[in-house]
Amino acid sequence: MTTGRPRRSRLDLQEGRVELCHGAGGRATRQLIAEVFQAALDNEWLRQGNDHALLPPMQGPLVMTTDAYVVSPLFFPGGDIGRLAVHGTVNDLAMGGAQPLWLSASFIIEEGFALADLQRIADSMGRAAREAAVAVVAGDTKVVERGKGDGVFVSMTGVGCVLPGVHVSGDRARPGDVVLVSGTLGDHGVAVMSGRENLGFDTHIVSDSAALHGLVAAMAARHGPALHCLRDPTRGGLAATLNELACQSGVGIVLDEAALPVRREVAAACELLGLDPLNVANEGKLVAIVAEEAGPGVLASMRSHPLGREAALIGTVVTDAQQLVRMSTGFGGERVVDWLWGEQLPRIC
């Protein structure tokens, strides 16, 4: 006669599928969490097995952010939704001048989703978190009926501590400031499009998805007080980001078209699809608006970091009651760089 709890076979991570019972809160849920998420994201807080994470006290202001990730396809050249979720959340904290510390992740999974793909996403998320030296300390899993989701959606929240001497905000741009970008524009959007059905084209571009807090720390180490605004140009690209900052600060911005760093492959793909690279999403680039006198020094600090080697000074902040973003073109003219009214590239992040 046998006693004790019945033994359950391990998940079939090669051929198995997510079932509704995996989101019901019982043994199947516990097994999914243990064999997929706990294995991939393991740390001291997750091992406690609570519905919360008890975190140590911090000195200094905290920054908190939350975001949802619905990218299609889930796997694309240079990344996937798991890696993207970590990088996107870490970068939102970094754009607040913070050192990212902790993340939480919520997964909404569609019934029938392949366990192999779920494990691949979780493993990728775990690697990205370890590379960024940030822990996923809490999480949640829900399963929705077949046809009521689209594979996997991820929602992530992050908390970080502001770096000493740094005060950045979207309302701090001042006339005379200079505008810097950390590298080439549009790589992520083109990479996602290249992986999308019926939008395939020959390209060597991969997503620029990366965690930018190390780059921000390098910039802040020598030029912290000179950093006025930081923003990662994700949805809507550089155009939307600069228009947001211009409106927040009540200023205008003038860009130099010749200074904008865009790969030839990205420019060619955008021309083929009728897109403007300035409207295409990035996931591993930042925009910095800094005091004019510090511009060359901040640019040098950016270029000395692996994620800022192609950084460029692309414009200046000006007085403009209309709060417009304009661009000086190669033909000696000027055009308005407006943000889009609708969605140019659906499901890009």
PDB file of N, CA and C in Angstrom, residues 114-172:
ATOM      1  N   ALA A 114       2.663  26.151 -27.051  1.00  0.00           N
ATOM      2  CA  ALA A 114       3.677  25.109 -26.896  1.00  0.00           C
ATOM      3  C   ALA A 114       4.528  25.363 -25.655  1.00  0.00           C
ATOM      4  N   LEU A 115       4.665  24.335 -24.803  1.00  0.00           N
ATOM      5  CA  LEU A 115       5.495  24.460 -23.610  1.00  0.00           C
ATOM      6  C   LEU A 115       6.958  24.718 -23.977  1.00  0.00           C
ATOM      7  N   ALA A 116       7.410  24.180 -25.099  1.00  0.00           N
ATOM      8  CA  ALA A 116       8.786  24.416 -25.528  1.00  0.00           C
ATOM      9  C   ALA A 116       9.031  25.899 -25.787  1.00  0.00           C
ATOM     10  N   ASP A 117       8.050  26.562 -26.414  1.00  0.00           N
ATOM     11  CA  ASP A 117       8.193  27.989 -26.677  1.00  0.00           C
ATOM     12  C   ASP A 117       8.100  28.800 -25.391  1.00  0.00           C
ATOM     13  N   LEU A 118       7.236  28.370 -24.471  1.00  0.00           N
ATOM     14  CA  LEU A 118       7.132  29.065 -23.192  1.00  0.00           C
ATOM     15  C   LEU A 118       8.444  28.950 -22.411  1.00  0.00           C
ATOM     16  N   GLN A 119       9.039  27.771 -22.419  1.00  0.00           N
ATOM     17  CA  GLN A 119      10.320  27.599 -21.742  1.00  0.00           C
ATOM     18  C   GLN A 119      11.397  28.457 -22.407  1.00  0.00           C
ATOM     19  N   ARG A 120      11.375  28.525 -23.714  1.00  0.00           N
ATOM     20  CA  ARG A 120      12.355  29.347 -24.435  1.00  0.00           C
ATOM     21  C   ARG A 120      12.230  30.818 -24.045  1.00  0.00           C
ATOM     22  N   ILE A 121      10.992  31.299 -23.914  1.00  0.00           N
ATOM     23  CA  ILE A 121      10.763  32.687 -23.516  1.00  0.00           C
ATOM     24  C   ILE A 121      11.228  32.925 -22.087  1.00  0.00           C
ATOM     25  N   ALA A 122      10.873  32.007 -21.190  1.00  0.00           N
ATOM     26  CA  ALA A 122      11.271  32.159 -19.792  1.00  0.00           C
ATOM     27  C   ALA A 122      12.791  32.114 -19.639  1.00  0.00           C
ATOM     28  N   ASP A 123      13.436  31.202 -20.352  1.00  0.00           N
ATOM     29  CA  ASP A 123      14.897  31.120 -20.289  1.00  0.00           C
ATOM     30  C   ASP A 123      15.538  32.404 -20.802  1.00  0.00           C
ATOM     31  N   SER A 124      14.999  32.945 -21.883  1.00  0.00           N
ATOM     32  CA  SER A 124      15.529  34.183 -22.439  1.00  0.00           C
ATOM     33  C   SER A 124      15.350  35.339 -21.463  1.00  0.00           C
ATOM     34  N   MET A 125      14.187  35.385 -20.813  1.00  0.00           N
ATOM     35  CA  MET A 125      13.951  36.417 -19.803  1.00  0.00           C
ATOM     36  C   MET A 125      14.944  36.294 -18.662  1.00  0.00           C
ATOM     37  N   GLY A 126      15.187  35.055 -18.217  1.00  0.00           N
ATOM     38  CA  GLY A 126      16.132  34.831 -17.133  1.00  0.00           C
ATOM     39  C   GLY A 126      17.535  35.278 -17.496  1.00  0.00           C
ATOM     40  N   ARG A 127      17.976  34.941 -18.711  1.00  0.00           N
ATOM     41  CA  ARG A 127      19.316  35.354 -19.143  1.00  0.00           C
ATOM     42  C   ARG A 127      19.424  36.866 -19.213  1.00  0.00           C
ATOM     43  N   ALA A 128      18.405  37.518 -19.764  1.00  0.00           N
ATOM     44  CA  ALA A 128      18.432  38.976 -19.881  1.00  0.00           C
ATOM     45  C   ALA A 128      18.480  39.631 -18.513  1.00  0.00           C
ATOM     46  N   ALA A 129      17.732  39.083 -17.553  1.00  0.00           N
ATOM     47  CA  ALA A 129      17.730  39.645 -16.205  1.00  0.00           C
ATOM     48  C   ALA A 129      19.101  39.474 -15.542  1.00  0.00           C
ATOM     49  N   ARG A 130      19.696  38.300 -15.690  1.00  0.00           N
ATOM     50  CA  ARG A 130      21.018  38.084 -15.090  1.00  0.00           C
ATOM     51  C   ARG A 130      22.071  38.978 -15.732  1.00  0.00           C
ATOM     52  N   GLU A 131      22.000  39.145 -17.050  1.00  0.00           N
ATOM     53  CA  GLU A 131      22.951  40.024 -17.735  1.00  0.00           C
ATOM     54  C   GLU A 131      22.816  41.465 -17.252  1.00  0.00           C
ATOM     55  N   ALA A 132      21.598  41.878 -16.922  1.00  0.00           N
ATOM     56  CA  ALA A 132      21.344  43.238 -16.450  1.00  0.00           C
ATOM     57  C   ALA A 132      21.514  43.369 -14.946  1.00  0.00           C
ATOM     58  N   ALA A 133      21.852  42.267 -14.259  1.00  0.00           N
ATOM     59  CA  ALA A 133      22.031  42.255 -12.800  1.00  0.00           C
ATOM     60  C   ALA A 133      20.785  42.762 -12.087  1.00  0.00           C
ATOM     61  N   VAL A 134      19.624  42.289 -12.553  1.00  0.00           N
ATOM     62  CA  VAL A 134      18.351  42.643 -11.941  1.00  0.00           C
ATOM     63  C   VAL A 134      17.565  41.357 -11.735  1.00  0.00           C
ATOM     64  N   ALA A 135      16.795  41.263 -10.647  1.00  0.00           N
ATOM     65  CA  ALA A 135      16.088  40.024 -10.314  1.00  0.00           C
ATOM     66  C   ALA A 135      14.591  40.160 -10.575  1.00  0.00           C
ATOM     67  N   VAL A 136      14.003  39.113 -11.154  1.00  0.00           N
ATOM     68  CA  VAL A 136      12.549  39.020 -11.257  1.00  0.00           C
ATOM     69  C   VAL A 136      12.074  38.394  -9.951  1.00  0.00           C
ATOM     70  N   VAL A 137      11.508  39.206  -9.050  1.00  0.00           N
ATOM     71  CA  VAL A 137      11.270  38.772  -7.672  1.00  0.00           C
ATOM     72  C   VAL A 137       9.836  38.337  -7.409  1.00  0.00           C
ATOM     73  N   ALA A 138       8.937  38.580  -8.339  1.00  0.00           N
ATOM     74  CA  ALA A 138       7.534  38.181  -8.159  1.00  0.00           C
ATOM     75  C   ALA A 138       6.913  37.992  -9.530  1.00  0.00           C
ATOM     76  N   GLY A 139       5.806  37.234  -9.570  1.00  0.00           N
ATOM     77  CA  GLY A 139       5.172  37.012 -10.860  1.00  0.00           C
ATOM     78  C   GLY A 139       3.791  36.407 -10.722  1.00  0.00           C
ATOM     79  N   ASP A 140       3.137  36.236 -11.863  1.00  0.00           N
ATOM     80  CA  ASP A 140       1.803  35.652 -11.894  1.00  0.00           C
ATOM     81  C   ASP A 140       1.602  34.997 -13.252  1.00  0.00           C
ATOM     82  N   THR A 141       0.770  33.965 -13.283  1.00  0.00           N
ATOM     83  CA  THR A 141       0.475  33.248 -14.522  1.00  0.00           C
ATOM     84  C   THR A 141      -1.024  33.063 -14.661  1.00  0.00           C
ATOM     85  N   LYS A 142      -1.552  33.421 -15.806  1.00  0.00           N
ATOM     86  CA  LYS A 142      -2.952  33.176 -16.133  1.00  0.00           C
ATOM     87  C   LYS A 142      -3.022  32.492 -17.487  1.00  0.00           C
ATOM     88  N   VAL A 143      -4.010  31.615 -17.660  1.00  0.00           N
ATOM     89  CA  VAL A 143      -4.234  30.944 -18.937  1.00  0.00           C
ATOM     90  C   VAL A 143      -5.636  31.287 -19.415  1.00  0.00           C
ATOM     91  N   VAL A 144      -5.748  31.746 -20.666  1.00  0.00           N
ATOM     92  CA  VAL A 144      -7.052  32.073 -21.246  1.00  0.00           C
ATOM     93  C   VAL A 144      -7.408  31.030 -22.295  1.00  0.00           C
ATOM     94  N   GLU A 145      -8.686  30.914 -22.607  1.00  0.00           N
ATOM     95  CA  GLU A 145      -9.162  29.896 -23.530  1.00  0.00           C
ATOM     96  C   GLU A 145      -8.562  30.086 -24.928  1.00  0.00           C
ATOM     97  N   ARG A 146      -8.476  28.985 -25.632  1.00  0.00           N
ATOM     98  CA  ARG A 146      -7.968  28.991 -26.991  1.00  0.00           C
ATOM     99  C   ARG A 146      -8.766  30.002 -27.841  1.00  0.00           C
ATOM    100  N   GLY A 147      -8.056  30.847 -28.561  1.00  0.00           N
ATOM    101  CA  GLY A 147      -8.701  31.852 -29.401  1.00  0.00           C
ATOM    102  C   GLY A 147      -8.939  33.178 -28.703  1.00  0.00           C
ATOM    103  N   LYS A 148      -8.670  33.247 -27.397  1.00  0.00           N
ATOM    104  CA  LYS A 148      -8.897  34.497 -26.657  1.00  0.00           C
ATOM    105  C   LYS A 148      -7.597  35.184 -26.266  1.00  0.00           C
ATOM    106  N   GLY A 149      -6.508  34.740 -26.838  1.00  0.00           N
ATOM    107  CA  GLY A 149      -5.216  35.375 -26.635  1.00  0.00           C
ATOM    108  C   GLY A 149      -4.455  35.299 -27.928  1.00  0.00           C
ATOM    109  N   ASP A 150      -3.169  35.547 -27.862  1.00  0.00           N
ATOM    110  CA  ASP A 150      -2.337  35.428 -29.062  1.00  0.00           C
ATOM    111  C   ASP A 150      -0.993  34.844 -28.668  1.00  0.00           C
ATOM    112  N   GLY A 151      -1.019  33.651 -28.115  1.00  0.00           N
ATOM    113  CA  GLY A 151       0.204  33.012 -27.672  1.00  0.00           C
ATOM    114  C   GLY A 151       0.540  33.410 -26.251  1.00  0.00           C
ATOM    115  N   VAL A 152       1.293  34.500 -26.112  1.00  0.00           N
ATOM    116  CA  VAL A 152       1.714  34.983 -24.798  1.00  0.00           C
ATOM    117  C   VAL A 152       1.736  36.503 -24.786  1.00  0.00           C
ATOM    118  N   PHE A 153       1.189  37.086 -23.736  1.00  0.00           N
ATOM    119  CA  PHE A 153       1.369  38.497 -23.422  1.00  0.00           C
ATOM    120  C   PHE A 153       2.135  38.562 -22.100  1.00  0.00           C
ATOM    121  N   VAL A 154       3.013  39.536 -21.978  1.00  0.00           N
ATOM    122  CA  VAL A 154       3.794  39.706 -20.755  1.00  0.00           C
ATOM    123  C   VAL A 154       3.612  41.123 -20.240  1.00  0.00           C
ATOM    124  N   SER A 155       3.334  41.243 -18.954  1.00  0.00           N
ATOM    125  CA  SER A 155       3.300  42.545 -18.289  1.00  0.00           C
ATOM    126  C   SER A 155       4.389  42.553 -17.228  1.00  0.00           C
ATOM    127  N   MET A 156       5.157  43.630 -17.178  1.00  0.00           N
ATOM    128  CA  MET A 156       6.290  43.670 -16.260  1.00  0.00           C
ATOM    129  C   MET A 156       6.344  45.005 -15.537  1.00  0.00           C
ATOM    130  N   THR A 157       6.661  44.961 -14.246  1.00  0.00           N
ATOM    131  CA  THR A 157       6.841  46.151 -13.425  1.00  0.00           C
ATOM    132  C   THR A 157       8.266  46.153 -12.896  1.00  0.00           C
ATOM    133  N   GLY A 158       8.848  47.344 -12.780  1.00  0.00           N
ATOM    134  CA  GLY A 158      10.217  47.451 -12.301  1.00  0.00           C
ATOM    135  C   GLY A 158      10.369  48.555 -11.273  1.00  0.00           C
ATOM    136  N   VAL A 159      11.340  48.385 -10.393  1.00  0.00           N
ATOM    137  CA  VAL A 159      11.683  49.373  -9.370  1.00  0.00           C
ATOM    138  C   VAL A 159      13.187  49.583  -9.401  1.00  0.00           C
ATOM    139  N   GLY A 160      13.615  50.854  -9.304  1.00  0.00           N
ATOM    140  CA  GLY A 160      15.033  51.174  -9.274  1.00  0.00           C
ATOM    141  C   GLY A 160      15.302  52.346  -8.363  1.00  0.00           C
ATOM    142  N   CYS A 161      16.568  52.579  -8.070  1.00  0.00           N
ATOM    143  CA  CYS A 161      16.986  53.663  -7.188  1.00  0.00           C
ATOM    144  C   CYS A 161      17.750  54.702  -8.000  1.00  0.00           C
ATOM    145  N   VAL A 162      17.391  55.982  -7.838  1.00  0.00           N
ATOM    146  CA  VAL A 162      17.981  57.059  -8.629  1.00  0.00           C
ATOM    147  C   VAL A 162      19.469  57.193  -8.314  1.00  0.00           C
ATOM    148  N   LEU A 163      20.271  57.336  -9.375  1.00  0.00           N
ATOM    149  CA  LEU A 163      21.703  57.510  -9.226  1.00  0.00           C
ATOM    150  C   LEU A 163      22.022  58.847  -8.557  1.00  0.00           C
ATOM    151  N   PRO A 164      23.054  58.904  -7.746  1.00  0.00           N
ATOM    152  CA  PRO A 164      23.415  60.163  -7.075  1.00  0.00           C
ATOM    153  C   PRO A 164      23.713  61.274  -8.074  1.00  0.00           C
ATOM    154  N   GLY A 165      23.212  62.467  -7.791  1.00  0.00           N
ATOM    155  CA  GLY A 165      23.504  63.630  -8.613  1.00  0.00           C
ATOM    156  C   GLY A 165      22.735  63.713  -9.910  1.00  0.00           C
ATOM    157  N   VAL A 166      21.772  62.812 -10.119  1.00  0.00           N
ATOM    158  CA  VAL A 166      21.014  62.790 -11.379  1.00  0.00           C
ATOM    159  C   VAL A 166      19.588  63.263 -11.135  1.00  0.00           C
ATOM    160  N   HIS A 167      19.138  64.188 -11.974  1.00  0.00           N
ATOM    161  CA  HIS A 167      17.749  64.648 -11.950  1.00  0.00           C
ATOM    162  C   HIS A 167      17.311  64.855 -13.387  1.00  0.00           C
ATOM    163  N   VAL A 168      16.655  63.839 -13.935  1.00  0.00           N
ATOM    164  CA  VAL A 168      16.190  63.916 -15.316  1.00  0.00           C
ATOM    165  C   VAL A 168      14.671  63.877 -15.344  1.00  0.00           C
ATOM    166  N   SER A 169      14.093  64.638 -16.253  1.00  0.00           N
ATOM    167  CA  SER A 169      12.641  64.675 -16.412  1.00  0.00           C
ATOM    168  C   SER A 169      12.327  65.260 -17.776  1.00  0.00           C
ATOM    169  N   GLY A 170      11.194  64.875 -18.322  1.00  0.00           N
ATOM    170  CA  GLY A 170      10.813  65.348 -19.647  1.00  0.00           C
ATOM    171  C   GLY A 170      10.533  66.828 -19.736  1.00  0.00           C
ATOM    172  N   ASP A 171      10.442  67.509 -18.614  1.00  0.00           N
ATOM    173  CA  ASP A 171      10.150  68.947 -18.631  1.00  0.00           C
ATOM    174  C   ASP A 171      11.384  69.805 -18.370  1.00  0.00           C
ATOM    175  N   ARG A 172      12.585  69.220 -18.483  1.00  0.00           N
ATOM    176  CA  ARG A 172      13.803  69.947 -18.133  1.00  0.00           C
ATOM    177  C   ARG A 172      14.629  70.403 -19.331  1.00  0.00           C
TER     178      ARG A 172
END
